mmCIF file with all atom_site columns, C-alpha atoms in Angstrom:
data_model
loop_
_atom_site.group_PDB
_atom_site.id
_atom_site.type_symbol
_atom_site.label_atom_id
_atom_site.label_alt_id
_atom_site.label_comp_id
_atom_site.label_asym_id
_atom_site.label_entity_id
_atom_site.label_seq_id
_atom_site.pdbx_PDB_ins_code
_atom_site.Cartn_x
_atom_site.Cartn_y
_atom_site.Cartn_z
_atom_site.occupancy
_atom_site.B_iso_or_equiv
_atom_site.pdbx_formal_charge
_atom_site.auth_seq_id
_atom_site.auth_comp_id
_atom_site.auth_asym_id
_atom_site.auth_atom_id
_atom_site.pdbx_PDB_model_num
ATOM 1   C CA . MET A 1 1   ? 11.580  -18.414 10.968  1.00 0.00 ? 43  MET A CA 1
ATOM 2   C CA . LYS A 1 2   ? 8.218   -19.442 9.573   1.00 0.00 ? 44  LYS A CA 1
ATOM 3   C CA . ASN A 1 3   ? 8.154   -21.571 6.472   1.00 0.00 ? 45  ASN A CA 1
ATOM 4   C CA . LEU A 1 4   ? 6.260   -20.378 3.410   1.00 0.00 ? 46  LEU A CA 1
ATOM 5   C CA . GLN A 1 5   ? 3.212   -22.551 4.097   1.00 0.00 ? 47  GLN A CA 1
ATOM 6   C CA . GLU A 1 6   ? 2.821   -21.075 7.609   1.00 0.00 ? 48  GLU A CA 1
ATOM 7   C CA . ILE A 1 7   ? 3.143   -17.543 6.262   1.00 0.00 ? 49  ILE A CA 1
ATOM 8   C CA . LEU A 1 8   ? 0.557   -18.106 3.532   1.00 0.00 ? 50  LEU A CA 1
ATOM 9   C CA . LEU A 1 9   ? -1.917  -19.763 5.894   1.00 0.00 ? 51  LEU A CA 1
ATOM 10  C CA . SER A 1 10  ? -1.585  -17.041 8.540   1.00 0.00 ? 52  SER A CA 1
ATOM 11  C CA . ARG A 1 11  ? -2.171  -14.126 6.151   1.00 0.00 ? 53  ARG A CA 1
ATOM 12  C CA . ARG A 1 12  ? -5.151  -11.992 7.079   1.00 0.00 ? 54  ARG A CA 1
ATOM 13  C CA . SER A 1 13  ? -6.667  -8.566  6.525   1.00 0.00 ? 55  SER A CA 1
ATOM 14  C CA . VAL A 1 14  ? -6.740  -6.365  9.610   1.00 0.00 ? 56  VAL A CA 1
ATOM 15  C CA . ARG A 1 15  ? -9.663  -3.995  9.993   1.00 0.00 ? 57  ARG A CA 1
ATOM 16  C CA . LEU A 1 16  ? -9.651  -3.463  13.743  1.00 0.00 ? 58  LEU A CA 1
ATOM 17  C CA . PHE A 1 17  ? -6.992  -1.178  15.160  1.00 0.00 ? 59  PHE A CA 1
ATOM 18  C CA . SER A 1 18  ? -5.757  -0.123  18.579  1.00 0.00 ? 60  SER A CA 1
ATOM 19  C CA . ASP A 1 19  ? -4.938  3.463   19.539  1.00 0.00 ? 61  ASP A CA 1
ATOM 20  C CA . ARG A 1 20  ? -1.258  2.579   19.954  1.00 0.00 ? 62  ARG A CA 1
ATOM 21  C CA . PRO A 1 21  ? 0.917   4.828   17.790  1.00 0.00 ? 63  PRO A CA 1
ATOM 22  C CA . VAL A 1 22  ? 2.922   3.126   15.075  1.00 0.00 ? 64  VAL A CA 1
ATOM 23  C CA . THR A 1 23  ? 6.639   3.597   15.712  1.00 0.00 ? 65  THR A CA 1
ATOM 24  C CA . ASP A 1 24  ? 9.083   5.010   13.191  1.00 0.00 ? 66  ASP A CA 1
ATOM 25  C CA . GLU A 1 25  ? 10.898  1.654   13.259  1.00 0.00 ? 67  GLU A CA 1
ATOM 26  C CA . GLU A 1 26  ? 7.702   -0.226  12.346  1.00 0.00 ? 68  GLU A CA 1
ATOM 27  C CA . ILE A 1 27  ? 6.980   2.175   9.501   1.00 0.00 ? 69  ILE A CA 1
ATOM 28  C CA . THR A 1 28  ? 10.545  1.867   8.229   1.00 0.00 ? 70  THR A CA 1
ATOM 29  C CA . ALA A 1 29  ? 10.267  -1.942  8.260   1.00 0.00 ? 71  ALA A CA 1
ATOM 30  C CA . VAL A 1 30  ? 7.040   -1.848  6.236   1.00 0.00 ? 72  VAL A CA 1
ATOM 31  C CA . LEU A 1 31  ? 8.463   0.656   3.746   1.00 0.00 ? 73  LEU A CA 1
ATOM 32  C CA . GLU A 1 32  ? 11.626  -1.427  3.342   1.00 0.00 ? 74  GLU A CA 1
ATOM 33  C CA . ALA A 1 33  ? 9.560   -4.545  2.614   1.00 0.00 ? 75  ALA A CA 1
ATOM 34  C CA . ALA A 1 34  ? 7.561   -2.602  0.021   1.00 0.00 ? 76  ALA A CA 1
ATOM 35  C CA . ARG A 1 35  ? 10.692  -1.092  -1.488  1.00 0.00 ? 77  ARG A CA 1
ATOM 36  C CA . VAL A 1 36  ? 12.174  -4.478  -2.321  1.00 0.00 ? 78  VAL A CA 1
ATOM 37  C CA . ALA A 1 37  ? 8.941   -5.865  -3.820  1.00 0.00 ? 79  ALA A CA 1
ATOM 38  C CA . PRO A 1 38  ? 9.258   -7.013  -7.427  1.00 0.00 ? 80  PRO A CA 1
ATOM 39  C CA . SER A 1 39  ? 8.296   -4.679  -10.246 1.00 0.00 ? 81  SER A CA 1
ATOM 40  C CA . SER A 1 40  ? 8.336   -4.993  -14.018 1.00 0.00 ? 82  SER A CA 1
ATOM 41  C CA . ASN A 1 41  ? 11.826  -4.330  -15.327 1.00 0.00 ? 83  ASN A CA 1
ATOM 42  C CA . ASN A 1 42  ? 12.701  -3.309  -11.739 1.00 0.00 ? 84  ASN A CA 1
ATOM 43  C CA . THR A 1 43  ? 11.286  0.163   -12.361 1.00 0.00 ? 85  THR A CA 1
ATOM 44  C CA . GLN A 1 44  ? 9.965   0.478   -8.778  1.00 0.00 ? 86  GLN A CA 1
ATOM 45  C CA . PRO A 1 45  ? 7.317   2.977   -9.947  1.00 0.00 ? 87  PRO A CA 1
ATOM 46  C CA . TRP A 1 46  ? 5.943   3.727   -6.499  1.00 0.00 ? 88  TRP A CA 1
ATOM 47  C CA . ARG A 1 47  ? 6.020   6.526   -4.015  1.00 0.00 ? 89  ARG A CA 1
ATOM 48  C CA . PHE A 1 48  ? 4.828   6.147   -0.433  1.00 0.00 ? 90  PHE A CA 1
ATOM 49  C CA . ILE A 1 49  ? 3.162   8.744   1.756   1.00 0.00 ? 91  ILE A CA 1
ATOM 50  C CA . VAL A 1 50  ? 2.990   8.067   5.486   1.00 0.00 ? 92  VAL A CA 1
ATOM 51  C CA . VAL A 1 51  ? -0.083  9.657   7.055   1.00 0.00 ? 93  VAL A CA 1
ATOM 52  C CA . ARG A 1 52  ? -0.413  9.979   10.818  1.00 0.00 ? 94  ARG A CA 1
ATOM 53  C CA . GLU A 1 53  ? -2.692  13.010  11.106  1.00 0.00 ? 95  GLU A CA 1
ATOM 54  C CA . LYS A 1 54  ? -6.148  11.799  12.200  1.00 0.00 ? 96  LYS A CA 1
ATOM 55  C CA . GLU A 1 55  ? -7.971  14.468  10.192  1.00 0.00 ? 97  GLU A CA 1
ATOM 56  C CA . THR A 1 56  ? -6.161  13.497  6.975   1.00 0.00 ? 98  THR A CA 1
ATOM 57  C CA . ILE A 1 57  ? -6.789  9.789   7.592   1.00 0.00 ? 99  ILE A CA 1
ATOM 58  C CA . GLU A 1 58  ? -10.505 10.506  8.028   1.00 0.00 ? 100 GLU A CA 1
ATOM 59  C CA . LYS A 1 59  ? -10.574 12.502  4.768   1.00 0.00 ? 101 LYS A CA 1
ATOM 60  C CA . LEU A 1 60  ? -8.830  9.692   2.913   1.00 0.00 ? 102 LEU A CA 1
ATOM 61  C CA . ALA A 1 61  ? -11.268 7.146   4.340   1.00 0.00 ? 103 ALA A CA 1
ATOM 62  C CA . LYS A 1 62  ? -14.127 9.175   2.870   1.00 0.00 ? 104 LYS A CA 1
ATOM 63  C CA . ALA A 1 63  ? -12.450 9.619   -0.533  1.00 0.00 ? 105 ALA A CA 1
ATOM 64  C CA . VAL A 1 64  ? -14.253 6.798   -2.315  1.00 0.00 ? 106 VAL A CA 1
ATOM 65  C CA . PRO A 1 65  ? -16.975 6.777   -4.972  1.00 0.00 ? 107 PRO A CA 1
ATOM 66  C CA . ALA A 1 66  ? -20.473 7.491   -3.677  1.00 0.00 ? 108 ALA A CA 1
ATOM 67  C CA . GLY A 1 67  ? -22.094 4.493   -2.052  1.00 0.00 ? 109 GLY A CA 1
ATOM 68  C CA . LEU A 1 68  ? -18.820 2.685   -1.381  1.00 0.00 ? 110 LEU A CA 1
ATOM 69  C CA . ASN A 1 69  ? -17.868 4.485   1.838   1.00 0.00 ? 111 ASN A CA 1
ATOM 70  C CA . VAL A 1 70  ? -18.767 1.337   3.786   1.00 0.00 ? 112 VAL A CA 1
ATOM 71  C CA . ILE A 1 71  ? -15.615 -0.228  2.320   1.00 0.00 ? 113 ILE A CA 1
ATOM 72  C CA . ASN A 1 72  ? -13.282 2.229   4.056   1.00 0.00 ? 114 ASN A CA 1
ATOM 73  C CA . ARG A 1 73  ? -15.145 2.886   7.310   1.00 0.00 ? 115 ARG A CA 1
ATOM 74  C CA . TRP A 1 74  ? -12.496 0.862   9.180   1.00 0.00 ? 116 TRP A CA 1
ATOM 75  C CA . LEU A 1 75  ? -9.709  2.977   7.694   1.00 0.00 ? 117 LEU A CA 1
ATOM 76  C CA . SER A 1 76  ? -10.551 6.060   9.758   1.00 0.00 ? 118 SER A CA 1
ATOM 77  C CA . LYS A 1 77  ? -9.752  4.088   12.930  1.00 0.00 ? 119 LYS A CA 1
ATOM 78  C CA . ALA A 1 78  ? -6.154  3.297   11.904  1.00 0.00 ? 120 ALA A CA 1
ATOM 79  C CA . PRO A 1 79  ? -3.457  5.215   13.808  1.00 0.00 ? 121 PRO A CA 1
ATOM 80  C CA . CYS A 1 80  ? -1.347  5.458   10.652  1.00 0.00 ? 122 CYS A CA 1
ATOM 81  C CA . ILE A 1 81  ? -1.778  4.654   6.965   1.00 0.00 ? 123 ILE A CA 1
ATOM 82  C CA . ILE A 1 82  ? 0.676   4.379   4.116   1.00 0.00 ? 124 ILE A CA 1
ATOM 83  C CA . VAL A 1 83  ? -0.620  5.577   0.777   1.00 0.00 ? 125 VAL A CA 1
ATOM 84  C CA . CYS A 1 84  ? 1.036   3.932   -2.219  1.00 0.00 ? 126 CYS A CA 1
ATOM 85  C CA . CYS A 1 85  ? 1.055   6.057   -5.374  1.00 0.00 ? 127 CYS A CA 1
ATOM 86  C CA . GLY A 1 86  ? 2.078   4.841   -8.808  1.00 0.00 ? 128 GLY A CA 1
ATOM 87  C CA . ASP A 1 87  ? 4.450   6.935   -10.913 1.00 0.00 ? 129 ASP A CA 1
ATOM 88  C CA . PRO A 1 88  ? 3.448   6.552   -14.592 1.00 0.00 ? 130 PRO A CA 1
ATOM 89  C CA . ASN A 1 89  ? 6.620   8.236   -15.863 1.00 0.00 ? 131 ASN A CA 1
ATOM 90  C CA . PRO A 1 90  ? 9.205   5.427   -16.068 1.00 0.00 ? 132 PRO A CA 1
ATOM 91  C CA . ILE A 1 91  ? 9.840   4.999   -19.785 1.00 0.00 ? 133 ILE A CA 1
ATOM 92  C CA . TYR A 1 92  ? 9.442   1.228   -19.549 1.00 0.00 ? 134 TYR A CA 1
ATOM 93  C CA . HIS A 1 93  ? 5.826   1.581   -18.452 1.00 0.00 ? 135 HIS A CA 1
ATOM 94  C CA . ARG A 1 94  ? 5.041   4.108   -21.164 1.00 0.00 ? 136 ARG A CA 1
ATOM 95  C CA . ALA A 1 95  ? 6.514   1.792   -23.831 1.00 0.00 ? 137 ALA A CA 1
ATOM 96  C CA . ALA A 1 96  ? 4.921   -1.345  -22.390 1.00 0.00 ? 138 ALA A CA 1
ATOM 97  C CA . GLU A 1 97  ? 1.415   0.159   -22.255 1.00 0.00 ? 139 GLU A CA 1
ATOM 98  C CA . LYS A 1 98  ? 1.449   0.371   -26.043 1.00 0.00 ? 140 LYS A CA 1
ATOM 99  C CA . ALA A 1 99  ? 2.421   -3.293  -26.449 1.00 0.00 ? 141 ALA A CA 1
ATOM 100 C CA . LEU A 1 100 ? 0.722   -5.101  -23.569 1.00 0.00 ? 142 LEU A CA 1
ATOM 101 C CA . PRO A 1 101 ? -2.936  -5.566  -22.648 1.00 0.00 ? 143 PRO A CA 1
ATOM 102 C CA . ALA A 1 102 ? -2.186  -5.207  -18.916 1.00 0.00 ? 144 ALA A CA 1
ATOM 103 C CA . ASP A 1 103 ? -1.462  -2.009  -17.015 1.00 0.00 ? 145 ASP A CA 1
ATOM 104 C CA . LEU A 1 104 ? 1.943   -2.824  -15.550 1.00 0.00 ? 146 LEU A CA 1
ATOM 105 C CA . LEU A 1 105 ? 1.902   0.220   -13.301 1.00 0.00 ? 147 LEU A CA 1
ATOM 106 C CA . ILE A 1 106 ? -1.225  -0.977  -11.499 1.00 0.00 ? 148 ILE A CA 1
ATOM 107 C CA . ILE A 1 107 ? 0.171   -4.494  -11.248 1.00 0.00 ? 149 ILE A CA 1
ATOM 108 C CA . ASP A 1 108 ? 3.505   -3.257  -9.867  1.00 0.00 ? 150 ASP A CA 1
ATOM 109 C CA . VAL A 1 109 ? 1.913   -0.980  -7.270  1.00 0.00 ? 151 VAL A CA 1
ATOM 110 C CA . THR A 1 110 ? -0.509  -3.631  -6.039  1.00 0.00 ? 152 THR A CA 1
ATOM 111 C CA . ILE A 1 111 ? 2.264   -6.214  -5.668  1.00 0.00 ? 153 ILE A CA 1
#
């Protein structure tokens, strides 16, 4: 097992993808890792959508503000994407937004 230093130093962003399909087991492993991520007050305010349809992936890659489509041009080449959506309904987030300067929902989902 890698130690923490090795893991941190080997982290990278992937923007070049093969045509190999992503297996159900690989998707399950990624979703399980995301599921156990920390969240404020353990609200786990996320929902995940697995997208494998090429046409839908291409539409999502284009769904950015005008002029920023260069950011997601690599996304349309991915064989599968997982969309993470934040659920603003947990009562903790609604109460916290009145008291805190940070948007805990955005922080939780990005973690």
